[in-house]
mmCIF file of C-alpha atoms in Angstrom:
data_model
loop_
_atom_site.group_PDB
_atom_site.id
_atom_site.type_symbol
_atom_site.label_atom_id
_atom_site.label_comp_id
_atom_site.label_asym_id
_atom_site.label_seq_id
_atom_site.Cartn_x
_atom_site.Cartn_y
_atom_site.Cartn_z
ATOM 1 C CA ARG A 11 -23.103 -31.561 -14.964
ATOM 2 C CA VAL A 12 -25.724 -29.125 -16.186
ATOM 3 C CA ARG A 13 -26.149 -27.632 -12.697
ATOM 4 C CA HIS A 14 -22.380 -27.350 -12.244
ATOM 5 C CA ARG A 15 -21.942 -25.572 -15.584
ATOM 6 C CA GLU A 16 -24.580 -23.064 -14.495
ATOM 7 C CA GLY A 17 -22.737 -22.403 -11.223
ATOM 8 C CA LEU A 18 -25.263 -24.388 -9.188
ATOM 9 C CA ILE A 19 -22.839 -26.398 -7.087
ATOM 10 C CA TYR A 20 -25.369 -27.568 -4.494
ATOM 11 C CA SER A 21 -27.901 -30.390 -4.837
ATOM 12 C CA SER A 22 -30.027 -32.029 -2.170
ATOM 13 C CA VAL A 23 -30.789 -35.699 -1.815
ATOM 14 C CA GLY A 24 -33.220 -35.766 1.086
ATOM 15 C CA PRO A 25 -31.436 -34.266 4.087
ATOM 16 C CA VAL A 26 -28.027 -34.776 2.432
ATOM 17 C CA LEU A 27 -26.387 -31.839 0.673
ATOM 18 C CA VAL A 28 -24.136 -32.785 -2.247
ATOM 19 C CA VAL A 29 -21.569 -30.201 -3.321
ATOM 20 C CA VAL A 30 -19.246 -30.131 -6.326
ATOM 21 C CA ASN A 31 -16.290 -27.818 -5.766
ATOM 22 C CA PRO A 32 -16.190 -25.224 -8.589
ATOM 23 C CA TYR A 33 -12.559 -24.275 -7.750
ATOM 24 C CA THR A 34 -13.551 -20.628 -8.098
ATOM 25 C CA TRP A 35 -15.558 -18.060 -6.137
ATOM 26 C CA LEU A 36 -19.138 -17.944 -7.359
ATOM 27 C CA GLN A 37 -21.600 -15.093 -7.531
ATOM 28 C CA VAL A 38 -25.365 -15.175 -7.426
ATOM 29 C CA PRO A 39 -26.402 -15.230 -11.119
ATOM 30 C CA GLY A 40 -27.173 -11.745 -12.411
ATOM 31 C CA THR A 41 -25.532 -10.001 -9.427
ATOM 32 C CA LYS A 42 -22.106 -9.241 -8.011
ATOM 33 C CA LEU A 43 -23.014 -10.888 -4.693
ATOM 34 C CA SER A 44 -20.961 -13.829 -3.452
ATOM 35 C CA ILE A 45 -23.027 -16.959 -2.890
ATOM 36 C CA TYR A 46 -21.812 -16.646 0.734
ATOM 37 C CA SER A 47 -22.714 -12.969 1.245
ATOM 38 C CA PRO A 48 -24.782 -11.702 4.193
ATOM 39 C CA GLU A 49 -27.582 -10.944 1.730
ATOM 40 C CA VAL A 50 -27.706 -14.606 0.685
ATOM 41 C CA MET A 51 -27.583 -15.686 4.339
ATOM 42 C CA LYS A 52 -30.763 -13.681 4.957
ATOM 43 C CA LEU A 53 -32.567 -15.631 2.234
ATOM 44 C CA TYR A 54 -32.093 -18.838 4.264
ATOM 45 C CA SER A 55 -32.779 -17.526 7.765
ATOM 46 C CA PHE A 56 -35.939 -19.060 9.280
ATOM 47 C CA LYS A 57 -36.648 -20.996 6.059
ATOM 48 C CA SER A 58 -37.203 -24.711 5.632
ATOM 49 C CA ARG A 59 -34.750 -26.575 3.398
ATOM 50 C CA LEU A 60 -37.748 -27.484 1.235
ATOM 51 C CA ASP A 61 -38.605 -23.829 0.532
ATOM 52 C CA VAL A 62 -35.186 -22.621 -0.646
ATOM 53 C CA PRO A 63 -32.622 -23.751 -3.232
ATOM 54 C CA PRO A 64 -29.993 -26.229 -2.001
ATOM 55 C CA HIS A 65 -27.129 -24.418 -0.224
ATOM 56 C CA ILE A 66 -24.754 -24.922 2.703
ATOM 57 C CA PHE A 67 -26.751 -22.185 4.479
ATOM 58 C CA ALA A 68 -29.926 -24.299 4.204
ATOM 59 C CA THR A 69 -28.110 -27.140 5.971
ATOM 60 C CA ALA A 70 -26.750 -24.779 8.637
ATOM 61 C CA GLU A 71 -30.196 -23.218 9.125
ATOM 62 C CA ALA A 72 -31.878 -26.616 9.518
ATOM 63 C CA ALA A 73 -29.350 -27.759 12.127
ATOM 64 C CA PHE A 74 -29.404 -24.460 14.008
ATOM 65 C CA ARG A 75 -33.218 -24.186 14.124
ATOM 66 C CA GLN A 76 -33.554 -27.806 15.217
ATOM 67 C CA LEU A 77 -31.075 -27.070 18.000
ATOM 68 C CA VAL A 78 -32.924 -23.947 19.149
ATOM 69 C CA LEU A 79 -36.560 -24.914 18.630
ATOM 70 C CA GLU A 80 -36.425 -28.603 19.534
ATOM 71 C CA GLU A 81 -33.477 -28.337 21.950
ATOM 72 C CA GLU A 82 -31.893 -31.341 20.252
ATOM 73 C CA SER A 83 -28.136 -31.658 19.776
ATOM 74 C CA GLN A 84 -27.151 -31.448 16.120
ATOM 75 C CA CYS A 85 -24.252 -32.780 14.087
ATOM 76 C CA VAL A 86 -23.194 -31.822 10.570
ATOM 77 C CA ILE A 87 -20.814 -34.289 8.941
ATOM 78 C CA ILE A 88 -18.662 -32.933 6.133
ATOM 79 C CA SER A 89 -16.944 -35.573 4.052
ATOM 80 C CA GLY A 90 -15.132 -35.722 0.740
ATOM 81 C CA GLU A 91 -11.842 -36.323 -0.982
ATOM 82 C CA SER A 92 -8.925 -33.903 -1.019
ATOM 83 C CA GLY A 93 -9.901 -30.609 -2.642
ATOM 84 C CA ALA A 94 -13.636 -31.286 -2.349
ATOM 85 C CA GLY A 95 -14.229 -28.098 -0.338
ATOM 86 C CA LYS A 96 -14.652 -29.522 3.167
ATOM 87 C CA THR A 97 -12.715 -26.700 4.840
ATOM 88 C CA GLU A 98 -14.759 -24.045 3.032
ATOM 89 C CA ALA A 99 -18.028 -25.800 3.870
ATOM 90 C CA SER A 100 -17.067 -25.884 7.541
ATOM 91 C CA LYS A 101 -16.184 -22.183 7.503
ATOM 92 C CA GLN A 102 -19.472 -21.257 5.840
ATOM 93 C CA ILE A 103 -21.514 -23.206 8.393
ATOM 94 C CA GLN A 104 -19.655 -21.412 11.188
ATOM 95 C CA ASN A 105 -20.150 -18.037 9.481
ATOM 96 C CA TYR A 106 -23.875 -18.713 9.122
ATOM 97 C CA VAL A 107 -24.343 -19.784 12.731
ATOM 98 C CA ALA A 108 -22.359 -16.752 13.928
ATOM 99 C CA ALA A 109 -24.582 -14.474 11.814
ATOM 100 C CA VAL A 110 -27.968 -15.858 12.891
ATOM 101 C CA SER A 111 -27.335 -16.759 16.526
ATOM 102 C CA GLY A 112 -28.076 -14.300 19.299
ATOM 103 C CA GLY A 113 -25.712 -11.795 20.886
ATOM 104 C CA GLY A 114 -25.013 -10.435 24.320
ATOM 105 C CA ASP A 115 -22.349 -10.348 27.003
ATOM 106 C CA GLY A 116 -19.431 -12.521 25.971
ATOM 107 C CA VAL A 117 -21.261 -14.038 22.984
ATOM 108 C CA GLU A 118 -19.490 -11.909 20.374
ATOM 109 C CA GLN A 119 -16.142 -12.918 21.862
ATOM 110 C CA VAL A 120 -17.065 -16.610 21.605
ATOM 111 C CA LYS A 121 -18.130 -16.114 17.965
ATOM 112 C CA THR A 122 -14.868 -14.314 17.160
ATOM 113 C CA ILE A 123 -12.805 -17.064 18.772
ATOM 114 C CA PHE A 124 -14.463 -19.912 16.899
ATOM 115 C CA LEU A 125 -14.367 -18.055 13.564
ATOM 116 C CA GLN A 126 -10.725 -17.059 13.939
ATOM 117 C CA SER A 127 -9.678 -20.507 15.157
ATOM 118 C CA ASN A 128 -9.856 -21.711 11.542
ATOM 119 C CA GLN A 129 -6.762 -19.694 10.636
ATOM 120 C CA VAL A 130 -4.746 -21.239 13.465
ATOM 121 C CA LEU A 131 -5.963 -24.756 12.717
ATOM 122 C CA GLU A 132 -5.158 -24.347 9.018
ATOM 123 C CA ALA A 133 -1.649 -23.074 9.775
ATOM 124 C CA PHE A 134 -0.839 -26.137 11.878
ATOM 125 C CA GLY A 135 -2.834 -28.714 9.916
ATOM 126 C CA ASN A 136 -2.884 -27.673 6.253
ATOM 127 C CA ALA A 137 -0.165 -28.036 3.634
ATOM 128 C CA LYS A 138 0.448 -27.674 -0.067
ATOM 129 C CA THR A 139 -0.083 -30.950 -1.907
ATOM 130 C CA LEU A 140 0.037 -31.794 -5.595
ATOM 131 C CA ARG A 141 -3.750 -31.403 -5.806
ATOM 132 C CA ASN A 142 -4.456 -28.518 -3.449
ATOM 133 C CA ASN A 143 -2.484 -25.513 -2.141
ATOM 134 C CA ASN A 144 -4.367 -25.526 1.157
ATOM 135 C CA SER A 145 -5.112 -29.176 1.802
ATOM 136 C CA SER A 146 -6.226 -30.181 5.288
ATOM 137 C CA ARG A 147 -3.983 -32.938 6.526
ATOM 138 C CA PHE A 148 -5.995 -33.447 9.699
ATOM 139 C CA GLY A 149 -9.456 -34.352 10.840
ATOM 140 C CA LYS A 150 -11.415 -31.923 12.975
ATOM 141 C CA TYR A 151 -14.314 -32.378 15.334
ATOM 142 C CA LEU A 152 -15.630 -28.935 16.233
ATOM 143 C CA GLU A 153 -18.202 -28.730 18.995
ATOM 144 C CA ILE A 154 -19.992 -25.435 19.640
ATOM 145 C CA LEU A 155 -21.919 -25.114 22.881
ATOM 146 C CA PHE A 156 -25.097 -22.997 22.984
ATOM 147 C CA ASP A 157 -27.349 -21.672 25.725
ATOM 148 C CA ARG A 158 -31.129 -22.215 25.583
ATOM 149 C CA ALA A 159 -31.584 -18.997 23.574
ATOM 150 C CA GLY A 160 -29.321 -20.292 20.786
ATOM 151 C CA ARG A 161 -26.310 -18.122 21.662
ATOM 152 C CA PRO A 162 -22.861 -19.725 21.437
ATOM 153 C CA VAL A 163 -21.276 -19.811 24.888
ATOM 154 C CA GLY A 164 -18.202 -21.946 24.263
ATOM 155 C CA GLY A 165 -16.821 -24.853 22.368
ATOM 156 C CA ARG A 166 -14.046 -27.333 21.850
ATOM 157 C CA CYS A 167 -12.108 -28.621 18.940
ATOM 158 C CA ARG A 168 -10.505 -32.018 18.657
ATOM 159 C CA ASN A 169 -7.887 -32.426 15.958
ATOM 160 C CA TYR A 170 -6.568 -35.654 14.552
ATOM 161 C CA LEU A 171 -3.298 -35.141 12.685
ATOM 162 C CA LEU A 172 -3.418 -37.574 9.786
ATOM 163 C CA GLU A 173 0.010 -37.046 8.275
ATOM 164 C CA LYS A 174 2.665 -36.830 10.965
ATOM 165 C CA ARG A 175 5.392 -37.819 8.504
ATOM 166 C CA ARG A 176 4.721 -34.609 6.533
ATOM 167 C CA VAL A 177 6.443 -32.701 9.372
ATOM 168 C CA VAL A 178 9.834 -34.088 8.395
ATOM 169 C CA ARG A 179 9.289 -35.582 4.943
ATOM 170 C CA PRO A 180 6.689 -34.062 2.628
ATOM 171 C CA GLY A 181 6.196 -35.759 -0.719
ATOM 172 C CA ARG A 182 7.978 -34.620 -3.866
ATOM 173 C CA GLY A 183 6.513 -31.320 -5.074
ATOM 174 C CA GLU A 184 4.641 -30.868 -1.778
ATOM 175 C CA ARG A 185 5.331 -28.883 1.367
ATOM 176 C CA SER A 186 5.198 -29.382 5.104
ATOM 177 C CA PHE A 187 2.554 -27.639 7.206
ATOM 178 C CA HIS A 188 1.986 -23.924 6.553
ATOM 179 C CA ILE A 189 3.094 -22.912 10.058
ATOM 180 C CA PHE A 190 6.748 -23.731 9.321
ATOM 181 C CA TYR A 191 6.852 -21.389 6.330
ATOM 182 C CA GLN A 192 4.889 -18.693 8.160
ATOM 183 C CA LEU A 193 7.369 -18.756 11.042
ATOM 184 C CA MET A 194 10.315 -18.528 8.674
ATOM 185 C CA ARG A 195 8.777 -15.415 7.054
ATOM 186 C CA ALA A 196 8.010 -13.844 10.440
ATOM 187 C CA SER A 197 9.924 -10.884 11.837
ATOM 188 C CA ASP A 198 13.354 -11.371 13.399
ATOM 189 C CA LYS A 199 11.831 -10.750 16.818
ATOM 190 C CA VAL A 200 9.242 -13.531 16.380
ATOM 191 C CA ARG A 201 11.827 -15.965 14.999
ATOM 192 C CA SER A 202 14.261 -15.270 17.853
ATOM 193 C CA THR A 203 11.444 -15.881 20.364
ATOM 194 C CA PHE A 204 11.188 -19.420 18.994
ATOM 195 C CA GLY A 205 14.943 -19.879 18.502
ATOM 196 C CA LEU A 206 14.753 -19.855 14.704
#
């Protein structure tokens, strides 16, 4: 509780990162920097988890460096109840890997695709619930493929829609998936393309 009150939402228990969602955007104490800013990312680059404060970037750094230096496949499991911040944690890991991984022909395009895929996945798989305006109603297994130099060269995403009934019957006070409302607010041209 003390850490949470001070805006320290991350704690480590061995290799496990525990996060308590603050339900607000946090800044680095004494600055106007977001805790997810490029400046904060730099503090974690090439650092051991033991040498830096607990943070999602420390977890991303450990997995990425293990992948590059040891050439071992890595997996980060993000788990929690609705509203725990799983979607944001996933985005921040992707942002970190995109920032610290190498560049070159085609690499920037791959990074752009996997970063922008979140918006599409959220539109089709997230909905307003009583507890959360942007609640993921699906499971996601995101696999990013890297070359030997640690540059992303491709990837795949497997989605598991958890609430198919939400398509036709959302709960009272809740909504269906975002994509339906986005299409209805689209231009006449877009709606006519889809027969809406």
